[in-house]
C-alpha atoms as a PDB file:
ATOM      1  CA  MET A   1     113.626 169.861 147.524  1.00  0.00           C
ATOM      2  CA  LYS A   2     113.668 173.487 146.444  1.00  0.00           C
ATOM      3  CA  ASN A   3     117.303 173.266 145.319  1.00  0.00           C
ATOM      4  CA  PHE A   4     116.569 170.039 143.436  1.00  0.00           C
ATOM      5  CA  PHE A   5     113.688 171.699 141.586  1.00  0.00           C
ATOM      6  CA  GLU A   6     115.771 174.772 140.748  1.00  0.00           C
ATOM      7  CA  ASN A   7     118.647 172.620 139.454  1.00  0.00           C
ATOM      8  CA  HIS A   8     116.372 170.334 137.444  1.00  0.00           C
ATOM      9  CA  ARG A   9     113.548 172.715 136.604  1.00  0.00           C
ATOM     10  CA  ARG A  10     113.147 171.601 132.982  1.00  0.00           C
ATOM     11  CA  ALA A  11     113.100 167.892 133.844  1.00  0.00           C
ATOM     12  CA  CYS A  12     110.615 168.460 136.681  1.00  0.00           C
ATOM     13  CA  ILE A  13     108.281 170.415 134.410  1.00  0.00           C
ATOM     14  CA  ILE A  14     108.430 167.694 131.723  1.00  0.00           C
ATOM     15  CA  CYS A  15     107.726 164.960 134.304  1.00  0.00           C
ATOM     16  CA  GLY A  16     104.889 167.027 135.740  1.00  0.00           C
ATOM     17  CA  ILE A  17     103.350 167.538 132.296  1.00  0.00           C
ATOM     18  CA  CYS A  18     103.605 163.818 131.463  1.00  0.00           C
ATOM     19  CA  PHE A  19     102.094 162.794 134.802  1.00  0.00           C
ATOM     20  CA  SER A  20      99.266 165.329 134.467  1.00  0.00           C
ATOM     21  CA  ALA A  21      98.578 164.199 130.893  1.00  0.00           C
ATOM     22  CA  ALA A  22      98.366 160.550 132.002  1.00  0.00           C
ATOM     23  CA  VAL A  23      96.020 161.379 134.889  1.00  0.00           C
ATOM     24  CA  PHE A  24      93.864 163.540 132.611  1.00  0.00           C
ATOM     25  CA  ALA A  25      93.667 160.777 129.991  1.00  0.00           C
ATOM     26  CA  VAL A  26      92.427 158.288 132.598  1.00  0.00           C
ATOM     27  CA  TYR A  27      89.988 160.904 133.875  1.00  0.00           C
ATOM     28  CA  LEU A  28      88.562 161.434 130.383  1.00  0.00           C
ATOM     29  CA  LEU A  29      88.136 157.675 129.871  1.00  0.00           C
ATOM     30  CA  LEU A  30      86.165 157.449 133.113  1.00  0.00           C
ATOM     31  CA  LEU A  31      84.250 160.667 132.477  1.00  0.00           C
ATOM     32  CA  PHE A  32      82.938 159.538 129.083  1.00  0.00           C
ATOM     33  CA  MET A  33      82.527 155.851 129.966  1.00  0.00           C
ATOM     34  CA  PRO A  34      79.273 154.755 128.264  1.00  0.00           C
ATOM     35  CA  GLY A  35      76.450 153.156 130.211  1.00  0.00           C
ATOM     36  CA  TYR A  36      73.187 153.851 132.026  1.00  0.00           C
ATOM     37  CA  TRP A  37      72.404 155.108 135.521  1.00  0.00           C
ATOM     38  CA  HIS A  38      69.991 152.834 137.382  1.00  0.00           C
ATOM     39  CA  TYR A  39      68.331 154.291 140.480  1.00  0.00           C
ATOM     40  CA  VAL A  40      67.717 151.798 143.301  1.00  0.00           C
ATOM     41  CA  GLY A  41      66.103 153.462 146.305  1.00  0.00           C
ATOM     42  CA  GLU A  42      68.514 156.266 147.178  1.00  0.00           C
ATOM     43  CA  GLU A  43      71.443 154.562 145.462  1.00  0.00           C
ATOM     44  CA  ASN A  44      72.679 155.512 141.980  1.00  0.00           C
ATOM     45  CA  VAL A  45      74.174 152.500 140.226  1.00  0.00           C
ATOM     46  CA  PHE A  46      76.135 152.907 136.991  1.00  0.00           C
ATOM     47  CA  LEU A  47      75.776 150.066 134.519  1.00  0.00           C
ATOM     48  CA  ARG A  48      78.816 150.411 132.291  1.00  0.00           C
ATOM     49  CA  LYS A  49      78.943 148.974 128.802  1.00  0.00           C
ATOM     50  CA  THR A  50      80.836 145.686 128.879  1.00  0.00           C
ATOM     51  CA  ALA A  51      80.000 144.212 125.456  1.00  0.00           C
ATOM     52  CA  GLY A  52      78.156 144.901 122.253  1.00  0.00           C
ATOM     53  CA  ALA A  53      80.382 147.321 120.350  1.00  0.00           C
ATOM     54  CA  PHE A  54      80.287 145.104 117.246  1.00  0.00           C
ATOM     55  CA  GLU A  55      77.316 142.901 118.090  1.00  0.00           C
ATOM     56  CA  GLU A  56      73.556 143.260 117.905  1.00  0.00           C
ATOM     57  CA  THR A  57      73.134 142.694 121.667  1.00  0.00           C
ATOM     58  CA  GLU A  58      74.508 145.327 124.033  1.00  0.00           C
ATOM     59  CA  VAL A  59      75.445 144.340 127.582  1.00  0.00           C
ATOM     60  CA  TYR A  60      75.758 146.663 130.590  1.00  0.00           C
ATOM     61  CA  SER A  61      76.705 145.662 134.124  1.00  0.00           C
ATOM     62  CA  GLY A  62      77.504 147.116 137.529  1.00  0.00           C
ATOM     63  CA  LYS A  63      76.936 146.744 141.266  1.00  0.00           C
ATOM     64  CA  ASP A  64      75.937 148.961 144.178  1.00  0.00           C
ATOM     65  CA  ILE A  65      77.663 149.587 147.521  1.00  0.00           C
ATOM     66  CA  PHE A  66      75.660 146.744 149.100  1.00  0.00           C
ATOM     67  CA  GLY A  67      77.118 144.196 146.682  1.00  0.00           C
ATOM     68  CA  ASN A  68      73.977 143.791 144.579  1.00  0.00           C
ATOM     69  CA  LYS A  69      74.927 142.949 140.999  1.00  0.00           C
ATOM     70  CA  TYR A  70      73.011 144.148 137.959  1.00  0.00           C
ATOM     71  CA  GLU A  71      73.199 143.328 134.275  1.00  0.00           C
ATOM     72  CA  LEU A  72      71.235 144.581 131.294  1.00  0.00           C
ATOM     73  CA  ALA A  73      71.309 142.829 127.933  1.00  0.00           C
ATOM     74  CA  MET A  74      69.445 144.679 125.183  1.00  0.00           C
ATOM     75  CA  SER A  75      68.757 144.242 121.503  1.00  0.00           C
ATOM     76  CA  LYS A  76      66.477 146.181 119.169  1.00  0.00           C
ATOM     77  CA  GLU A  77      64.439 145.107 116.205  1.00  0.00           C
ATOM     78  CA  GLY A  78      62.312 147.713 114.467  1.00  0.00           C
ATOM     79  CA  ASN A  79      60.043 149.413 117.008  1.00  0.00           C
ATOM     80  CA  THR A  80      60.648 146.760 119.662  1.00  0.00           C
ATOM     81  CA  ALA A  81      63.445 146.471 122.208  1.00  0.00           C
ATOM     82  CA  TYR A  82      64.165 143.160 123.938  1.00  0.00           C
ATOM     83  CA  MET A  83      65.780 143.374 127.375  1.00  0.00           C
ATOM     84  CA  ALA A  84      66.990 140.882 129.951  1.00  0.00           C
ATOM     85  CA  PHE A  85      67.620 142.538 133.318  1.00  0.00           C
ATOM     86  CA  THR A  86      69.371 140.595 136.071  1.00  0.00           C
ATOM     87  CA  ALA A  87      69.454 141.695 139.714  1.00  0.00           C
ATOM     88  CA  ASN A  88      71.283 139.404 142.135  1.00  0.00           C
ATOM     89  CA  GLU A  89      70.980 136.431 139.771  1.00  0.00           C
ATOM     90  CA  GLU A  90      67.216 136.917 139.398  1.00  0.00           C
ATOM     91  CA  GLU A  91      66.381 137.647 135.769  1.00  0.00           C
ATOM     92  CA  LYS A  92      63.364 139.255 134.143  1.00  0.00           C
ATOM     93  CA  TYR A  93      62.646 139.587 130.439  1.00  0.00           C
ATOM     94  CA  TYR A  94      61.076 142.655 128.897  1.00  0.00           C
ATOM     95  CA  GLU A  95      59.599 143.529 125.544  1.00  0.00           C
ATOM     96  CA  ILE A  96      59.125 147.261 124.930  1.00  0.00           C
ATOM     97  CA  THR A  97      57.194 148.278 121.830  1.00  0.00           C
ATOM     98  CA  SER A  98      56.846 151.912 120.771  1.00  0.00           C
ATOM     99  CA  ASN A  99      54.766 153.015 117.790  1.00  0.00           C
ATOM    100  CA  ASN A 100      54.442 156.557 116.492  1.00  0.00           C
ATOM    101  CA  SER A 101      51.017 158.154 116.673  1.00  0.00           C
ATOM    102  CA  GLU A 102      49.377 161.166 115.050  1.00  0.00           C
ATOM    103  CA  ASN A 103      49.681 163.368 118.165  1.00  0.00           C
ATOM    104  CA  HIS A 104      53.464 162.717 118.360  1.00  0.00           C
ATOM    105  CA  ARG A 105      53.002 160.742 121.585  1.00  0.00           C
ATOM    106  CA  PRO A 106      54.227 157.211 120.923  1.00  0.00           C
ATOM    107  CA  ALA A 107      51.946 154.339 121.883  1.00  0.00           C
ATOM    108  CA  VAL A 108      53.861 152.145 124.323  1.00  0.00           C
ATOM    109  CA  ARG A 109      53.409 148.521 125.364  1.00  0.00           C
ATOM    110  CA  ILE A 110      55.681 146.848 127.931  1.00  0.00           C
ATOM    111  CA  VAL A 111      55.657 143.110 128.611  1.00  0.00           C
ATOM    112  CA  GLU A 112      57.446 141.541 131.608  1.00  0.00           C
ATOM    113  CA  ASN A 113      58.069 137.780 131.561  1.00  0.00           C
ATOM    114  CA  GLY A 114      55.254 137.340 129.047  1.00  0.00           C
ATOM    115  CA  LYS A 115      52.735 139.452 130.988  1.00  0.00           C
ATOM    116  CA  GLU A 116      51.692 142.930 129.919  1.00  0.00           C
ATOM    117  CA  VAL A 117      52.552 145.432 132.689  1.00  0.00           C
ATOM    118  CA  PHE A 118      51.933 148.694 130.857  1.00  0.00           C
ATOM    119  CA  ARG A 119      49.996 150.068 127.915  1.00  0.00           C
ATOM    120  CA  GLY A 120      49.701 153.795 127.243  1.00  0.00           C
ATOM    121  CA  THR A 121      51.582 156.711 125.738  1.00  0.00           C
ATOM    122  CA  ALA A 122      54.953 158.398 126.179  1.00  0.00           C
ATOM    123  CA  HIS A 123      55.170 162.154 126.836  1.00  0.00           C
ATOM    124  CA  LEU A 124      58.439 163.996 126.253  1.00  0.00           C
ATOM    125  CA  PHE A 125      59.549 166.300 129.095  1.00  0.00           C
ATOM    126  CA  GLY A 126      62.928 167.841 128.355  1.00  0.00           C
ATOM    127  CA  ASP A 127      65.280 164.995 127.480  1.00  0.00           C
ATOM    128  CA  GLU A 128      63.222 162.176 128.990  1.00  0.00           C
ATOM    129  CA  TYR A 129      59.860 160.535 128.469  1.00  0.00           C
ATOM    130  CA  ALA A 130      57.171 160.052 131.110  1.00  0.00           C
ATOM    131  CA  LEU A 131      54.610 157.295 130.633  1.00  0.00           C
ATOM    132  CA  ALA A 132      50.844 157.781 130.987  1.00  0.00           C
ATOM    133  CA  ASP A 133      48.285 154.993 130.848  1.00  0.00           C
ATOM    134  CA  ASN A 134      45.215 155.044 128.602  1.00  0.00           C
ATOM    135  CA  ASN A 135      43.243 156.883 131.306  1.00  0.00           C
ATOM    136  CA  GLY A 136      45.717 159.765 131.260  1.00  0.00           C
ATOM    137  CA  GLU A 137      47.252 158.868 134.627  1.00  0.00           C
ATOM    138  CA  PHE A 138      51.032 159.130 134.670  1.00  0.00           C
ATOM    139  CA  PHE A 139      52.567 155.802 135.469  1.00  0.00           C
ATOM    140  CA  THR A 140      55.178 155.627 138.238  1.00  0.00           C
ATOM    141  CA  HIS A 141      56.964 152.713 139.791  1.00  0.00           C
ATOM    142  CA  PRO A 142      55.559 151.698 143.223  1.00  0.00           C
ATOM    143  CA  PHE A 143      57.628 152.857 146.192  1.00  0.00           C
ATOM    144  CA  GLU A 144      57.406 152.451 149.947  1.00  0.00           C
ATOM    145  CA  ILE A 145      57.551 155.181 152.627  1.00  0.00           C
ATOM    146  CA  SER A 146      58.365 154.488 156.267  1.00  0.00           C
ATOM    147  CA  PHE A 147      56.324 156.274 158.959  1.00  0.00           C
ATOM    148  CA  SER A 148      56.848 156.455 162.748  1.00  0.00           C
ATOM    149  CA  GLY A 149      59.607 153.922 163.030  1.00  0.00           C
ATOM    150  CA  GLU A 150      58.106 151.268 160.765  1.00  0.00           C
ATOM    151  CA  THR A 151      60.619 149.113 158.977  1.00  0.00           C
ATOM    152  CA  ALA A 152      60.896 150.120 155.344  1.00  0.00           C
ATOM    153  CA  LYS A 153      60.682 147.396 152.733  1.00  0.00           C
ATOM    154  CA  GLU A 154      63.680 146.487 150.647  1.00  0.00           C
ATOM    155  CA  PRO A 155      64.123 148.826 147.648  1.00  0.00           C
ATOM    156  CA  GLU A 156      62.991 147.490 144.292  1.00  0.00           C
ATOM    157  CA  LEU A 157      66.096 146.251 142.469  1.00  0.00           C
ATOM    158  CA  PHE A 158      64.445 146.029 139.060  1.00  0.00           C
ATOM    159  CA  PRO A 159      63.956 149.138 136.902  1.00  0.00           C
ATOM    160  CA  SER A 160      60.686 151.009 136.435  1.00  0.00           C
ATOM    161  CA  CYS A 161      58.727 150.967 133.184  1.00  0.00           C
ATOM    162  CA  GLY A 162      59.751 154.580 132.586  1.00  0.00           C
ATOM    163  CA  TRP A 163      63.438 153.717 132.891  1.00  0.00           C
ATOM    164  CA  LEU A 164      63.060 150.759 130.559  1.00  0.00           C
ATOM    165  CA  TYR A 165      61.282 152.841 127.947  1.00  0.00           C
ATOM    166  CA  ASN A 166      63.810 155.702 128.040  1.00  0.00           C
ATOM    167  CA  VAL A 167      66.690 153.274 127.648  1.00  0.00           C
ATOM    168  CA  SER A 168      64.923 151.457 124.802  1.00  0.00           C
ATOM    169  CA  VAL A 169      64.487 154.642 122.736  1.00  0.00           C
ATOM    170  CA  SER A 170      67.795 156.316 123.619  1.00  0.00           C
ATOM    171  CA  VAL A 171      69.991 157.202 120.689  1.00  0.00           C
ATOM    172  CA  LYS A 172      72.974 157.540 123.027  1.00  0.00           C
ATOM    173  CA  THR A 173      74.038 156.181 126.392  1.00  0.00           C
ATOM    174  CA  ASP A 174      74.676 158.104 129.586  1.00  0.00           C
ATOM    175  CA  THR A 175      78.188 158.978 130.758  1.00  0.00           C
ATOM    176  CA  PHE A 176      79.785 157.994 134.061  1.00  0.00           C
ATOM    177  CA  GLY A 177      80.640 161.620 134.861  1.00  0.00           C
ATOM    178  CA  GLU A 178      79.275 165.093 134.114  1.00  0.00           C
ATOM    179  CA  PRO A 179      81.198 166.404 131.044  1.00  0.00           C
ATOM    180  CA  VAL A 180      80.017 169.985 131.708  1.00  0.00           C
ATOM    181  CA  MET A 181      82.549 170.155 134.586  1.00  0.00           C
ATOM    182  CA  LEU A 182      85.279 169.682 132.005  1.00  0.00           C
ATOM    183  CA  ILE A 183      85.001 173.344 130.911  1.00  0.00           C
ATOM    184  CA  PHE A 184      85.805 174.614 134.410  1.00  0.00           C
ATOM    185  CA  ILE A 185      88.617 172.065 134.860  1.00  0.00           C
ATOM    186  CA  VAL A 186      90.295 172.953 131.546  1.00  0.00           C
ATOM    187  CA  PHE A 187      90.095 176.680 132.359  1.00  0.00           C
ATOM    188  CA  CYS A 188      91.752 176.206 135.772  1.00  0.00           C
ATOM    189  CA  ALA A 189      94.360 173.822 134.333  1.00  0.00           C
ATOM    190  CA  ALA A 190      95.260 176.287 131.558  1.00  0.00           C
ATOM    191  CA  PHE A 191      95.616 179.117 134.092  1.00  0.00           C
ATOM    192  CA  LEU A 192      97.849 176.927 136.295  1.00  0.00           C
ATOM    193  CA  ALA A 193      99.984 175.760 133.343  1.00  0.00           C
ATOM    194  CA  VAL A 194     100.637 179.326 132.130  1.00  0.00           C
ATOM    195  CA  ASP A 195     101.547 180.451 135.652  1.00  0.00           C
ATOM    196  CA  ILE A 196     104.054 177.586 136.058  1.00  0.00           C
ATOM    197  CA  LEU A 197     105.637 177.831 132.602  1.00  0.00           C
ATOM    198  CA  PHE A 198     105.737 181.644 132.592  1.00  0.00           C
ATOM    199  CA  PRO A 199     105.921 182.727 136.267  1.00  0.00           C
ATOM    200  CA  ASP A 200     105.932 186.471 135.518  1.00  0.00           C
ATOM    201  CA  PHE A 201     103.245 186.466 132.812  1.00  0.00           C
ATOM    202  CA  PHE A 202     100.296 187.477 134.998  1.00  0.00           C
ATOM    203  CA  TRP A 203     102.456 189.930 136.974  1.00  0.00           C
ATOM    204  CA  HIS A 204     103.470 191.730 133.761  1.00  0.00           C
ATOM    205  CA  LEU A 205      99.910 191.500 132.456  1.00  0.00           C
ATOM    206  CA  ARG A 206      98.621 193.281 135.543  1.00  0.00           C
ATOM    207  CA  ASN A 207     101.432 195.834 135.942  1.00  0.00           C
ATOM    208  CA  TRP A 208     102.766 196.529 132.451  1.00  0.00           C
ATOM    209  CA  ALA A 209     101.331 200.043 132.394  1.00  0.00           C
ATOM    210  CA  ASP A 210     102.336 200.963 135.971  1.00  0.00           C
ATOM    211  CA  VAL A 211     105.819 199.463 136.469  1.00  0.00           C
ATOM    212  CA  LYS A 212     108.950 199.816 134.379  1.00  0.00           C
ATOM    213  CA  GLY A 213     111.985 197.661 135.004  1.00  0.00           C
ATOM    214  CA  GLY A 214     110.611 196.266 138.269  1.00  0.00           C
ATOM    215  CA  GLU A 215     110.450 192.701 139.577  1.00  0.00           C
ATOM    216  CA  PRO A 216     107.770 190.843 141.545  1.00  0.00           C
ATOM    217  CA  SER A 217     108.221 191.000 145.310  1.00  0.00           C
ATOM    218  CA  GLU A 218     108.848 188.040 147.625  1.00  0.00           C
ATOM    219  CA  PHE A 219     105.278 188.386 148.878  1.00  0.00           C
ATOM    220  CA  TYR A 220     104.022 188.044 145.292  1.00  0.00           C
ATOM    221  CA  ARG A 221     106.124 184.892 144.818  1.00  0.00           C
ATOM    222  CA  PHE A 222     104.752 183.429 148.050  1.00  0.00           C
ATOM    223  CA  SER A 223     101.182 184.291 147.079  1.00  0.00           C
ATOM    224  CA  GLN A 224     101.799 182.763 143.668  1.00  0.00           C
ATOM    225  CA  LYS A 225     102.785 179.433 145.240  1.00  0.00           C
ATOM    226  CA  ILE A 226      99.685 179.468 147.460  1.00  0.00           C
ATOM    227  CA  LEU A 227      97.536 180.178 144.383  1.00  0.00           C
ATOM    228  CA  ARG A 228      99.078 177.253 142.507  1.00  0.00           C
ATOM    229  CA  ILE A 229      98.365 174.880 145.376  1.00  0.00           C
ATOM    230  CA  GLY A 230      94.832 176.240 145.628  1.00  0.00           C
ATOM    231  CA  LEU A 231      94.223 175.754 141.894  1.00  0.00           C
ATOM    232  CA  ALA A 232      95.535 172.189 142.056  1.00  0.00           C
ATOM    233  CA  VAL A 233      93.162 171.425 144.937  1.00  0.00           C
ATOM    234  CA  ILE A 234      90.253 173.045 143.055  1.00  0.00           C
ATOM    235  CA  ILE A 235      91.004 170.986 139.928  1.00  0.00           C
ATOM    236  CA  ILE A 236      91.151 167.741 141.908  1.00  0.00           C
ATOM    237  CA  GLY A 237      87.940 168.677 143.721  1.00  0.00           C
ATOM    238  CA  ALA A 238      86.179 169.475 140.437  1.00  0.00           C
ATOM    239  CA  MET A 239      87.290 166.139 138.974  1.00  0.00           C
ATOM    240  CA  ILE A 240      85.812 164.321 141.973  1.00  0.00           C
ATOM    241  CA  MET A 241      82.625 166.385 141.863  1.00  0.00           C
ATOM    242  CA  SER A 242      82.093 165.529 138.199  1.00  0.00           C
ATOM    243  CA  PHE A 243      81.455 161.899 139.230  1.00  0.00           C
ATOM    244  CA  ILE A 244      78.881 162.691 141.909  1.00  0.00           C
ATOM    245  CA  LYS A 245      75.332 162.112 140.744  1.00  0.00           C
ATOM    246  CA  ILE A 246      72.605 164.005 142.601  1.00  0.00           C
END
């Protein structure tokens, strides 16, 4: 294997670059895949965009590890968003209306299957809104807690009012991965690429003022190979970590 690489070094490097570029292109497509994260119990479900690029209605769909299927169809008209959310073939229809108010806290009304389920205001915290009813109590979706061995109820498959409102007013969708990890990955990949294409670059960079006419030792070459393997593992690990939602 070593002799083959030495005899075909240029071809191996070109093949390696092409393979890495293809893998990175697929990674970027997955990383920036548009959609919304839907939280069901302790499970994070990604609803990826499946239709609506050139239509008024946008459609998002996905399923969790238990096989539950979800679909969101959404259209907007003025200050009102119309949503149809399907969970395991059960469908609910929502109407979310948001009107600006003088105190910069939008007045919100949410209707589910023709019945009003929330009326209050939206309060911006960071990048997301929290809903408070007209009595000033922040509105949260009901949840169940299991005590002393009691059987917990099935998690609610349908989204909370807060989730619905944030999606309805979003100017952009979520991404499947965490793009911030891309900075670290690109830095490690650039370091690895320079070390492979110019094996003595970092050795000369570190020793140019101390050594004249010398060559890297066998120990340095061995350590260099270990470092390359380590960087490759770190890059792969970072790519996997960028898809883990906490």
